[in-house]
PDB file of C-alpha atoms in Angstrom:
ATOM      1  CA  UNK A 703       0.000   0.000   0.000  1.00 61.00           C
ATOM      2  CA  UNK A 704       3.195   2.685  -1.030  1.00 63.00           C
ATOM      3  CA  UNK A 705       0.170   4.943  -1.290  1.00 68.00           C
ATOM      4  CA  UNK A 706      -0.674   5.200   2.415  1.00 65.00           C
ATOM      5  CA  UNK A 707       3.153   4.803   3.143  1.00 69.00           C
ATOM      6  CA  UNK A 708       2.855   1.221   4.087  1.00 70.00           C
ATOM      7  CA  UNK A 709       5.962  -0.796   2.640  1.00 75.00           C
ATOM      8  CA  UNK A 710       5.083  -5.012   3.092  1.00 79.00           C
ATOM      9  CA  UNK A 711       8.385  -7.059   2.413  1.00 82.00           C
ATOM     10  CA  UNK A 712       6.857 -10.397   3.504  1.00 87.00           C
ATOM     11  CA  UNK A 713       4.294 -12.253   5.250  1.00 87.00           C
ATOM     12  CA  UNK A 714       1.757 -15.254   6.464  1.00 89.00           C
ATOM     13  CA  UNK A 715      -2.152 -14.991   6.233  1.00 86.00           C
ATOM     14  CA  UNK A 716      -3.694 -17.878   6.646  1.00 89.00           C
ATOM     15  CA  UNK A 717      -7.645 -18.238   6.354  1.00 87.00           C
ATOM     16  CA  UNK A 718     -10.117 -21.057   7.421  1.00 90.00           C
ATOM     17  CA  UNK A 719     -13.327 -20.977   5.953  1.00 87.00           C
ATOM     18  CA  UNK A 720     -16.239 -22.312   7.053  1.00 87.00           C
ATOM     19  CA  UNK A 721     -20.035 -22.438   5.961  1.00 85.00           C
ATOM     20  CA  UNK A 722     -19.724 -18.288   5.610  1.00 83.00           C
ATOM     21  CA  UNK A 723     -17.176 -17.038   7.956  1.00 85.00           C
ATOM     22  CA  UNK A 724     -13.864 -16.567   7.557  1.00 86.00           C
ATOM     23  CA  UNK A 725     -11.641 -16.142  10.291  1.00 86.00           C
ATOM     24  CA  UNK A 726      -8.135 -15.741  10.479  1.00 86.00           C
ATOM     25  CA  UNK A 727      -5.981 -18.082  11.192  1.00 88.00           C
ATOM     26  CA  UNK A 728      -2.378 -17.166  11.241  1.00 88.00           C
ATOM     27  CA  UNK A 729      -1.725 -13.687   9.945  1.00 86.00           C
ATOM     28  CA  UNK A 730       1.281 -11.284  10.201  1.00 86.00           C
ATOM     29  CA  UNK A 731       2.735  -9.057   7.676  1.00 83.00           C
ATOM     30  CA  UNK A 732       6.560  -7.647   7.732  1.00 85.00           C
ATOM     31  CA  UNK A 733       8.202  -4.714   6.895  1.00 81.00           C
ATOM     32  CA  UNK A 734      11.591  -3.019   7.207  1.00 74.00           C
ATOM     33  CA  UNK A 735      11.878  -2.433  10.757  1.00 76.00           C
ATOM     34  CA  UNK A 736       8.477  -4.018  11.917  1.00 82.00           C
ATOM     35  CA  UNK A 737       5.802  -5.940  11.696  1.00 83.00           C
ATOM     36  CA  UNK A 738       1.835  -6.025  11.632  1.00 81.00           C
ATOM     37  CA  UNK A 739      -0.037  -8.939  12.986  1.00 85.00           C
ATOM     38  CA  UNK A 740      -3.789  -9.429  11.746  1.00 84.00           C
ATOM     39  CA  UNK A 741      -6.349 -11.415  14.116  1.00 85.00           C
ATOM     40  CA  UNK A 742      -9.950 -11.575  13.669  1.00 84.00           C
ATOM     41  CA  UNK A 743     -13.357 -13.231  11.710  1.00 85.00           C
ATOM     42  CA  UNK A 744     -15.780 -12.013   9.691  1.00 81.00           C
ATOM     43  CA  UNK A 745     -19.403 -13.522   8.158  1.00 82.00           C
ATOM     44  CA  UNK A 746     -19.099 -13.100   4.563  1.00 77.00           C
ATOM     45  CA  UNK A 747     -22.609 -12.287   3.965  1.00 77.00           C
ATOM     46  CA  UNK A 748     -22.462  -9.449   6.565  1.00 70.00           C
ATOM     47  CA  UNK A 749     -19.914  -7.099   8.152  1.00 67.00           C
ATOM     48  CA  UNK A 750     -17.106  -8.311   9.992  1.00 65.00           C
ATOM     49  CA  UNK A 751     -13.903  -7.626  11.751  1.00 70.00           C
ATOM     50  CA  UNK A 752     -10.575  -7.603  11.492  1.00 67.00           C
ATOM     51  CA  UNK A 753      -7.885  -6.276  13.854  1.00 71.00           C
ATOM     52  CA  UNK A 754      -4.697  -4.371  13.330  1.00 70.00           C
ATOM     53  CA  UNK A 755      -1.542  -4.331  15.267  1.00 73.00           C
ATOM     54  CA  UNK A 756       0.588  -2.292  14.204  1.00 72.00           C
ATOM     55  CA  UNK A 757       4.250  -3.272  15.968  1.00 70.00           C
ATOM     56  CA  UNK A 758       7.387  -1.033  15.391  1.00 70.00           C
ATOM     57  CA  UNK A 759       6.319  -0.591  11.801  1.00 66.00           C
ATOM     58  CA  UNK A 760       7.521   2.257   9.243  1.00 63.00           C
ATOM     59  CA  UNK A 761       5.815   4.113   7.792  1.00 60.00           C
ATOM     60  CA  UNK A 762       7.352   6.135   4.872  1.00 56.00           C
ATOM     61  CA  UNK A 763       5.361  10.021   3.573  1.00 52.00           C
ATOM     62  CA  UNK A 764       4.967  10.691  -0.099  1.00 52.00           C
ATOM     63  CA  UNK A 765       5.315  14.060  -1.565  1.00 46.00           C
ATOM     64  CA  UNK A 766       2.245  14.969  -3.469  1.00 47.00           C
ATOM     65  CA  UNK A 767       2.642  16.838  -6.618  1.00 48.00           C
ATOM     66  CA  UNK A 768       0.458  20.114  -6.742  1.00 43.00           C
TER      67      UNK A 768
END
């Protein structure tokens, strides 16, 4: 996502699905000096959530063009 200044280098989701969830099994993305681990479910026919955490992670500003 270089367009909100999020680099990701490397990383594990994993996903089990069932009936119409999904829920996450394993999930954590890396980047160059940090890391962001991703928990949660969701139902597929309705909203959902997913959480977030954010661990010593940079985060890198574009210049926008006028």
């Amino acid at each position: 996502m270089p367009e909100q200044g999020i680099a990701i280098t490397d990383g594990t989701l994993k996903l089990v699905l069932a009936d119409d969830r999904v829920r996450v099994q394993q999930g954590e993305l890396k980047g160059s000096s940090g890391r962001i681990v991703v928990s949660g479910e969701a139902q597929l026919k309705t909203a959902g959530g997913l959480t977030l955490t954010f661990e010593k992670f940079a985060v890198t500003t574009a210049a926008i063009a006028a």
